Tab-separated table of C-alpha atoms and ligand atoms in Angstrom:
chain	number	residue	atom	x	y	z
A	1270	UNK	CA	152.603	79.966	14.409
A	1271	UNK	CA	151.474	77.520	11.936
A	1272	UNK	CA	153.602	74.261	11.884
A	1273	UNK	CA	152.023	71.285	10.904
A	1274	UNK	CA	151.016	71.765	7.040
A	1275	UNK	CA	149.107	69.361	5.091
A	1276	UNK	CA	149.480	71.797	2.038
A	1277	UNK	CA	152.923	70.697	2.066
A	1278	UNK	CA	152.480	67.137	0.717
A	1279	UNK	CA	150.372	68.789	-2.039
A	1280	UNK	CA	152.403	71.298	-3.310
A	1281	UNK	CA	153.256	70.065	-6.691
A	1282	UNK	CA	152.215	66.991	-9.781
A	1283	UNK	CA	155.033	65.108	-8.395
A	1284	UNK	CA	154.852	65.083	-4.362
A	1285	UNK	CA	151.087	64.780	-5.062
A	1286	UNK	CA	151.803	61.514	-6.937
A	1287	UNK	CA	154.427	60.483	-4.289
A	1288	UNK	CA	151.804	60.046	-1.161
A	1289	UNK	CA	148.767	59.417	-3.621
A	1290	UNK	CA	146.703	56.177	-1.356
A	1291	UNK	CA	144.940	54.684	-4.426
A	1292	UNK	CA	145.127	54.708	-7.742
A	1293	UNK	CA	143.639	52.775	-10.755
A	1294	UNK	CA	144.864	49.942	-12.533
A	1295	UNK	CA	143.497	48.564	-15.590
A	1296	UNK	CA	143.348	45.050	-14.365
A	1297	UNK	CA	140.794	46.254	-12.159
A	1298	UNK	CA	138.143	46.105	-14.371
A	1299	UNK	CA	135.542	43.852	-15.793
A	1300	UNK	CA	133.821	45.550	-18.696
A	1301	UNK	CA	129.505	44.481	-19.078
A	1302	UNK	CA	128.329	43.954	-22.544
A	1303	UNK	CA	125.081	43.226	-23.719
A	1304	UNK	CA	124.017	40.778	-26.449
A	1305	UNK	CA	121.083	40.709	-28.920
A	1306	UNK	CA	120.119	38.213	-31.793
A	1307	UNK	CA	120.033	38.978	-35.470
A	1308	UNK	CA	123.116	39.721	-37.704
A	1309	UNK	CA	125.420	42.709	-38.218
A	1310	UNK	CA	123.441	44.696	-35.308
A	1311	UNK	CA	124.803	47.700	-33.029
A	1312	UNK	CA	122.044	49.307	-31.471
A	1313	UNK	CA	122.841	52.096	-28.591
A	1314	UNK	CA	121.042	51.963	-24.856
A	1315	UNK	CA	118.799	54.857	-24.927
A	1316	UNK	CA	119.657	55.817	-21.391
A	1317	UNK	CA	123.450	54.813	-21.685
A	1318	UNK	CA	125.136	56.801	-24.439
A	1319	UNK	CA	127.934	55.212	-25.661
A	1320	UNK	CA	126.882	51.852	-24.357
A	1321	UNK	CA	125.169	49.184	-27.139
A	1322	UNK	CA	123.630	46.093	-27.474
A	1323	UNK	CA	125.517	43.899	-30.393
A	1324	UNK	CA	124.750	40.932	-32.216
A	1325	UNK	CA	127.440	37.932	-31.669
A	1326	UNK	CA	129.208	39.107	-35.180
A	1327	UNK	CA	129.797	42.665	-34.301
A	1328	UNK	CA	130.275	41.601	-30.648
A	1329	UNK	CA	133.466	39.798	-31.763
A	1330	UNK	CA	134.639	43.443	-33.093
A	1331	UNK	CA	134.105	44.838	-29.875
A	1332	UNK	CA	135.597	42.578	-27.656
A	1333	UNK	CA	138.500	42.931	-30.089
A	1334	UNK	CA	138.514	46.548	-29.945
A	1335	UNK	CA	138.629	46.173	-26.213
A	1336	UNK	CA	141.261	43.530	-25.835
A	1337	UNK	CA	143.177	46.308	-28.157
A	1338	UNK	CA	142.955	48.156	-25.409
A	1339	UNK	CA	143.853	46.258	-22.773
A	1340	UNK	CA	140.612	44.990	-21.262
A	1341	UNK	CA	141.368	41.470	-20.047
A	1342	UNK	CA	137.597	40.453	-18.591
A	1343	UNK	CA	134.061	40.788	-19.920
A	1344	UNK	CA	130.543	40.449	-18.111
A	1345	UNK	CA	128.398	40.020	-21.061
A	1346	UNK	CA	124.326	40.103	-19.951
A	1347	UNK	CA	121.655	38.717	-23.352
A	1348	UNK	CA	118.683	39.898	-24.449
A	1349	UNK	CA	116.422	37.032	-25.120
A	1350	UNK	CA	113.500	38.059	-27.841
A	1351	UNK	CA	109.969	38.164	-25.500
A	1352	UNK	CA	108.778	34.827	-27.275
A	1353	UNK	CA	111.829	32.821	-25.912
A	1354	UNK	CA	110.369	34.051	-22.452
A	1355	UNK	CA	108.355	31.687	-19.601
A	1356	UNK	CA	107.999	31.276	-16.407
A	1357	UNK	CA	110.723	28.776	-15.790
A	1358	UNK	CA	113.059	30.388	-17.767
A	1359	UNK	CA	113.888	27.148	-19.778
A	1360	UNK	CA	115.754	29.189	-22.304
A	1361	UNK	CA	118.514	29.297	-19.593
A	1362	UNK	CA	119.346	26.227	-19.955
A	1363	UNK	CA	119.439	25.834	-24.061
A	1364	UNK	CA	123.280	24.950	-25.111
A	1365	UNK	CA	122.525	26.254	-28.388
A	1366	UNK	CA	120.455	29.730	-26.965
A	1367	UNK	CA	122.142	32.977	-27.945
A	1368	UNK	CA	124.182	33.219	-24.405
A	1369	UNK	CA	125.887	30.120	-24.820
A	1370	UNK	CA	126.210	30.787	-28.287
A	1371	UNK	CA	128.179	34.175	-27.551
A	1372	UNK	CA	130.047	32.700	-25.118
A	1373	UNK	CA	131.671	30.417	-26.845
A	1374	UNK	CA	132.451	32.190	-30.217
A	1375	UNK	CA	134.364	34.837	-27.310
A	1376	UNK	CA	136.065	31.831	-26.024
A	1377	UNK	CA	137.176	30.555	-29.725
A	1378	UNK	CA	138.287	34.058	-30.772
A	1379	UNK	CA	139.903	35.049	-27.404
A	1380	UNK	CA	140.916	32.141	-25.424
A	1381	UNK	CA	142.617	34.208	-23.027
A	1382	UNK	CA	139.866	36.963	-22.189
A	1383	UNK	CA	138.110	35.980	-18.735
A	1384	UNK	CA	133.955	36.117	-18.621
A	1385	UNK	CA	131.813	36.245	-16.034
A	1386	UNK	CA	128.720	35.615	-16.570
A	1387	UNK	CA	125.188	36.617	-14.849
A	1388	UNK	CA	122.799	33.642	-13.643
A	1389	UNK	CA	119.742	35.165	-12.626
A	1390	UNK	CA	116.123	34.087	-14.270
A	1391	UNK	CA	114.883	37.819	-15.225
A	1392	UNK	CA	116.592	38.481	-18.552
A	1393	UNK	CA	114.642	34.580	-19.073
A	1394	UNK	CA	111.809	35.098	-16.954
A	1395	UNK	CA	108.140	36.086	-18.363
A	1396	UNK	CA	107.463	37.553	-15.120
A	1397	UNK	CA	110.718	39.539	-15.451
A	1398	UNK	CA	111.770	38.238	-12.038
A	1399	UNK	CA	115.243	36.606	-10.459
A	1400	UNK	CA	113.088	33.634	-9.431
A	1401	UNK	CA	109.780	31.432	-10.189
A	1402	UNK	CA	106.697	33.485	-9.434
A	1403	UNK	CA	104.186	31.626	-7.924
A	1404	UNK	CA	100.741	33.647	-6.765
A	1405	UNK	CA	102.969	36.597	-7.001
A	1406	UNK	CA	105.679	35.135	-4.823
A	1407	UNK	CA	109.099	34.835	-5.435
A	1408	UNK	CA	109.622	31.181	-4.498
A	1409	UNK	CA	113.246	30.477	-3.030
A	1410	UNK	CA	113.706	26.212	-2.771
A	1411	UNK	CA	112.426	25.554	-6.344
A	1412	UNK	CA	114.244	28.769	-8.465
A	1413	UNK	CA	117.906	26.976	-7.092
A	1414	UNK	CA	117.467	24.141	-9.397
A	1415	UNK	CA	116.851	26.962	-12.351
A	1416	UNK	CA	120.279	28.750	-11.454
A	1417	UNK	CA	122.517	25.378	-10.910
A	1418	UNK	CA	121.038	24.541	-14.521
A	1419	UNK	CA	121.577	27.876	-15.643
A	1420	UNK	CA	125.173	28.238	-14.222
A	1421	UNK	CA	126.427	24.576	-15.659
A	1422	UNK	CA	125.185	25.374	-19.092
A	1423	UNK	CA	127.194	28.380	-19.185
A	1424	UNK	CA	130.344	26.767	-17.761
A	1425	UNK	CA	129.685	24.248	-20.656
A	1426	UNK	CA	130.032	26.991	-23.084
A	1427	UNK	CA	133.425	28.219	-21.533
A	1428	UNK	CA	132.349	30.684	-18.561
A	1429	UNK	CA	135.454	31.213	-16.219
A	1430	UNK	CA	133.414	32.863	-13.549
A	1431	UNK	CA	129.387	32.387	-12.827
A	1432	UNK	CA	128.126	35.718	-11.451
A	1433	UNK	CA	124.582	34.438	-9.161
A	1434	UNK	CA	122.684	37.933	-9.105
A	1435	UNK	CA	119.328	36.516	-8.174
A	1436	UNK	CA	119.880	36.994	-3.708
A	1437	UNK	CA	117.989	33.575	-3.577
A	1438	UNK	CA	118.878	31.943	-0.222
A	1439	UNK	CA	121.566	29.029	-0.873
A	1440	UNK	CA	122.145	29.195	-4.547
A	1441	UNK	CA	125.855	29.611	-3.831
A	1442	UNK	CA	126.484	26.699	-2.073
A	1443	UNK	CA	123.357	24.671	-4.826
A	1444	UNK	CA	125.374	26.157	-7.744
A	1445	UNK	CA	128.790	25.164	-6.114
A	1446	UNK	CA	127.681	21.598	-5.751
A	1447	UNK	CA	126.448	21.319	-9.555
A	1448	UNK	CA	129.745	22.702	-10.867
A	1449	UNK	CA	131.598	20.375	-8.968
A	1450	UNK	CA	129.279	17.414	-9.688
A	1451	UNK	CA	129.851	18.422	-13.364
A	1452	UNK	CA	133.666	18.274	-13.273
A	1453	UNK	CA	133.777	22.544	-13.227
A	1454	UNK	CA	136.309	22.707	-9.820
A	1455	UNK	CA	138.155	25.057	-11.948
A	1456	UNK	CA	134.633	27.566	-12.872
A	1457	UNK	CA	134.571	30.052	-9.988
A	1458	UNK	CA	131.742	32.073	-8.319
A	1459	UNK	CA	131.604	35.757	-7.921
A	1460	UNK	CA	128.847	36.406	-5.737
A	1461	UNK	CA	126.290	39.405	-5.945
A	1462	UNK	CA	126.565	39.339	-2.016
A	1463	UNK	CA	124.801	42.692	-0.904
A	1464	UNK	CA	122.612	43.497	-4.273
A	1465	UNK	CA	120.275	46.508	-3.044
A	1466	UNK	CA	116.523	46.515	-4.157
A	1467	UNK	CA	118.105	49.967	-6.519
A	1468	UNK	CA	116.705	52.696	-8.551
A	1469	UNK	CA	119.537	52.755	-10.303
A	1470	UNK	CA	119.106	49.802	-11.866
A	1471	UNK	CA	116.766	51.007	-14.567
A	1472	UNK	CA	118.940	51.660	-18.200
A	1473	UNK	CA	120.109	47.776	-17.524
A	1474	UNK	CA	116.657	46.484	-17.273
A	1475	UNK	CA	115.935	49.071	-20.533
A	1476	UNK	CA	118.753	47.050	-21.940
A	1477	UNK	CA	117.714	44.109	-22.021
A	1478	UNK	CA	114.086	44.495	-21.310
A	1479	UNK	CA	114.016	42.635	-17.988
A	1480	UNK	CA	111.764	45.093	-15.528
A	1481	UNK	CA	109.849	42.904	-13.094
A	1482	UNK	CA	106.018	42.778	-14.654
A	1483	UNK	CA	104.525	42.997	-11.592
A	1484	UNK	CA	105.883	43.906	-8.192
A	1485	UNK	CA	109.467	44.851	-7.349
A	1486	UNK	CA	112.540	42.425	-6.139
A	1487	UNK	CA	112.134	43.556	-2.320
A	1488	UNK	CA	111.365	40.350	-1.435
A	1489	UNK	CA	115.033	39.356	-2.668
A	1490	UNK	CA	116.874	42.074	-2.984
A	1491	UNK	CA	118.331	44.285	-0.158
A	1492	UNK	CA	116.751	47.320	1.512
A	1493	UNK	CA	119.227	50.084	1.014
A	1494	UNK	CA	118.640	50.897	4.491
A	1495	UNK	CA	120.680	47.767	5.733
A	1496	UNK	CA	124.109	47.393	6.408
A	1497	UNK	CA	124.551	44.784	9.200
A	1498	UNK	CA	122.644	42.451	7.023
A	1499	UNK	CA	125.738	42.558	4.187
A	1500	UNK	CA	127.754	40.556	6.908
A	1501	UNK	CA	125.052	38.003	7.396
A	1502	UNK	CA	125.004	37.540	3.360
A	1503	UNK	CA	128.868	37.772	3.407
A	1504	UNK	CA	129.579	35.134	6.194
A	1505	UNK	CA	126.763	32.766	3.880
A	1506	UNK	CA	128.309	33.181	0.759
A	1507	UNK	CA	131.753	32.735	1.939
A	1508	UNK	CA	130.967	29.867	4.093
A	1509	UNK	CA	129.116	27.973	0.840
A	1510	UNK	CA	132.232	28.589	-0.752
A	1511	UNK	CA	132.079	32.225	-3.020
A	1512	UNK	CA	135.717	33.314	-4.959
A	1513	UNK	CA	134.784	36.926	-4.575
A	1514	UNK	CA	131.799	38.747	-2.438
A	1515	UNK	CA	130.221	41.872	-5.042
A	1516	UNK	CA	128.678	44.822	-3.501
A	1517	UNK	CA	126.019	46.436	-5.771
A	1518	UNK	CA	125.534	49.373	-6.504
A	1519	UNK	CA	128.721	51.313	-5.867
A	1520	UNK	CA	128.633	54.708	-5.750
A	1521	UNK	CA	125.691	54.359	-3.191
A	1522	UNK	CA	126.953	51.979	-1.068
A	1523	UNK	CA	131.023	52.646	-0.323
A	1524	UNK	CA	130.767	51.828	2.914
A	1525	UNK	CA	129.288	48.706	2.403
A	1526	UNK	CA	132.600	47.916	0.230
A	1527	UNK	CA	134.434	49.149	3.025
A	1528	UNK	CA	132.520	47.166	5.203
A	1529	UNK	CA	133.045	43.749	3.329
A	1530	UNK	CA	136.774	44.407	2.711
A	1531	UNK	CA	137.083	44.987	6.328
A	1532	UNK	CA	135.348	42.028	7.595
A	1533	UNK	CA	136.874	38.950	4.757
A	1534	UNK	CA	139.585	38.168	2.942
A	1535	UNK	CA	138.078	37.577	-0.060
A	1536	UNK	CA	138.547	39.865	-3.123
A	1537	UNK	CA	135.557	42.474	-3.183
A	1538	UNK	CA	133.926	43.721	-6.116
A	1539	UNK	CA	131.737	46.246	-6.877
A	1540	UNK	CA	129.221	46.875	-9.208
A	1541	UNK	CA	129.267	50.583	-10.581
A	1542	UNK	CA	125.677	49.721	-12.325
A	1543	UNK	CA	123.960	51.319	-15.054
A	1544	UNK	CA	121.976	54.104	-13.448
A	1545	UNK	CA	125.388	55.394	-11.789
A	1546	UNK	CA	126.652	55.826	-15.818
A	1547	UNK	CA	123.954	57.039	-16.706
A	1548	UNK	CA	123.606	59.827	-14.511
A	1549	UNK	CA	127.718	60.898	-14.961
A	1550	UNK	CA	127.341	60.287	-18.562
A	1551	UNK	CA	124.182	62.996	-19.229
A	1552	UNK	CA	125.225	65.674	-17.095
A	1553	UNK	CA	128.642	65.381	-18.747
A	1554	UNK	CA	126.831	65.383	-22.425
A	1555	UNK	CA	124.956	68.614	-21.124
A	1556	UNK	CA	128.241	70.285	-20.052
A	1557	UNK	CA	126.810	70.643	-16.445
A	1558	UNK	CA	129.983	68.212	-15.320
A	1559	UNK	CA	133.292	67.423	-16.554
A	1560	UNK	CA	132.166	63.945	-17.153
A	1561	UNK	CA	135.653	62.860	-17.826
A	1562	UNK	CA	136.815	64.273	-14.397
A	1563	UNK	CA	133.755	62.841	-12.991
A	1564	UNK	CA	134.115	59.403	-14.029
A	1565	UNK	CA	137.737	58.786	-13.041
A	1566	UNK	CA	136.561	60.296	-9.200
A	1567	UNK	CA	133.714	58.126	-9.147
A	1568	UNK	CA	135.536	55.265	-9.951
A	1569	UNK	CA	138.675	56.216	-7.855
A	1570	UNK	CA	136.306	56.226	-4.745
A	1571	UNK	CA	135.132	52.756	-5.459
A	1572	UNK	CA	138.680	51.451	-5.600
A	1573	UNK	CA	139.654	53.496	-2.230
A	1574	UNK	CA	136.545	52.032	-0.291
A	1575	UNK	CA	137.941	48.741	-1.032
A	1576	UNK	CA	137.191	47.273	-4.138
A	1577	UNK	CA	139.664	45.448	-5.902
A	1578	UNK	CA	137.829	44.720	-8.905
A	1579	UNK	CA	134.788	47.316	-10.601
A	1580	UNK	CA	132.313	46.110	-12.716
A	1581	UNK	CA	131.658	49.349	-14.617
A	1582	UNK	CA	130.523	50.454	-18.333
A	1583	UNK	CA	133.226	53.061	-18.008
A	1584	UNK	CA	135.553	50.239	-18.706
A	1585	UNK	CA	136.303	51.434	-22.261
A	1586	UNK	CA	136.083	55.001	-21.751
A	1587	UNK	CA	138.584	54.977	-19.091
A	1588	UNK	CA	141.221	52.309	-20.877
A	1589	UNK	CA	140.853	55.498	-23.522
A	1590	UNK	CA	141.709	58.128	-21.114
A	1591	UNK	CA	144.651	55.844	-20.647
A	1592	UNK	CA	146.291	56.201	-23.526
A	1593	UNK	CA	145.794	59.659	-24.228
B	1662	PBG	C1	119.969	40.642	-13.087
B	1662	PBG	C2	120.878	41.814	-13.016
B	1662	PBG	C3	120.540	43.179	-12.886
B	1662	PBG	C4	121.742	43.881	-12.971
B	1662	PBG	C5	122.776	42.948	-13.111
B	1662	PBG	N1	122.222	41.669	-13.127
B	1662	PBG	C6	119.217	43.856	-12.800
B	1662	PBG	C7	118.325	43.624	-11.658
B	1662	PBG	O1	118.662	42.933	-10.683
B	1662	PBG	O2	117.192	44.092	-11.754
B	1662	PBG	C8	121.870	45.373	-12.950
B	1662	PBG	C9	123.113	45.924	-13.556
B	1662	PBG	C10	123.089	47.379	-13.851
B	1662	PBG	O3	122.140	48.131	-13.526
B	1662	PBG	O4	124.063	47.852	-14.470
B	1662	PBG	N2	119.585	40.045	-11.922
């Protein structure tokens, strides 16, 4: 004799919904967008169908489509032309260079939308790296004064959130100090806590053309084989004062979300990055998947392991599947 039955709490739509554990919330998302110079341009990601790369005018349109929608908060990432490139990546630090630029015609248009923006040298960087290269090492000490320059210039322009994704040692605590210096109390940090050395970072670096051009990020970035070593970068980042810890990738890593959630009290993010879309999005567009289906479990696990906010280029597609 059978009596204890699971089956009965999912025997129909409505007790299903009744003991459902998660569920997803617009509000939960921050939606990346990518940003190239020139005029009147819309130009798709190769490896991310349905995901472009828009010049400030038409970026305008887009963030207005979005807000439409209901998105509330933007990551936008530029593409800076290969001549703008050097070593130091001075172009970081130009008030008037096309990040900056964006950022502030968002701000004018849509006061109330929330950025955060990346501070990392690569999409700057000649050697397509987070950090000064110096005989083919990624030097820590000197690359912090880079990022504190990088992350005051676009709190100047009207950032509400600087996003450090470099994994230098310190630059939480350097790029706290320079905010505060510079009257930015208010600016806050979402750290990329426990960023992975990832495969599945490739369409993003297609993107916006930022592949390392020699070596990998090893060096800086985590193995994928660690786990214990997200607490040490946790208990740093919270301790030099980080808003929010980020765990990146997601789909990879869940219980490395779990793990952060469980261990602070910080709000966790996760980053469901651009190899993760790319993979759901082409074996939906082949019919192998139900991408649709696929997507909203994908992104329903990251929320379950912990996340309370997910970076993810799904953003739009899912604030679709809302109101159909
Ligand atoms: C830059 C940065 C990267 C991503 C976000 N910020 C690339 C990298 O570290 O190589 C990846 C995002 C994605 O794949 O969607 N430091």
């Amino acid at each position: 004799m059978i009596t204890k039955r699971p089956r009965r709490n999912r025997y129909n739509e409505v007790i299903r919904s009744m003991v459902q554990e998660t569920a997803l919330e617009l509000n939960d998302f921050i939606f990346p967008l990518f940003i190239i110079e020139g005029e009147n341009q819309k130009v798709e990601v190769a490896s991310m169908p349905g995901i472009n790369r828009y010049s400030v005018d038409t970026l305008l349109d887009e963030v207005a489509s979005c807000v439409d929608l209901g998105i509330k908060a933007f990551a936008p990432f530029p593409s800076i032309p290969e001549n703008l490139k050097d070593k130091y990546a001075r172009e970081s630090a130009n008030p008037d260079g096309l990040f900056p630029r964006a950022i502030r015609e968002i701000k004018k248009n849509f006061p109330d939308v929330v950025l955060m923006t990346d501070v990392a040298m690569d999409p700057y960087s000649s050697d397509g790296h987070d950090g000064i290269v110096i005989n083919g090492e990624i030097v820590n000490d000197e690359t912090l004064e880079v990022l504190g320059n990088m992350a005051l210039t676009q709190a100047q322009a009207g950032a509400d959130i600087v996003g450090p994704s470099d994994m230098m040692d310190g630059r939480v605590g350097y790029i706290r100090r320079v905010l505060d210096e510079n009257g930015f109390h208010k600016v806050g940090i979402m750290s990329y806590t426990a960023k992975y050395a990832s495969a599945f970072y490739g369409p993003f670096r297609d993107a916006l053309d930022s592949a390392p051009k020699m070596g990998d990020k090893k060096t800086y970035q985590m193995n994928p084989a660690n786990s214990r070593e997200a607490l040490i970068e946790a208990a740093l980042d919270t301790e030099e004062g980080a808003d929010y810890l980020m765990v990146k990738p997601a789909l990879a890593y869940l219980d490395i979300i779990k793990l952060l959630r469980d261990n602070s009290h910080l709000p966790i993010a996760a980053y469901n990055v651009s190899g993760e879309y790319a993979m759901v999005k082409a074996a939906g567009l082949k019919g192998w998947i139900d991408g649709e289906k696929a997507m909203l479990e994908s992104l329903l696990s990251i929320k379950r392991a912990g996340a309370d906010i997910i970076l993810s280029y799904f953003a739009k597609d899912f604030a679709n599947y809302l109101r159909k």
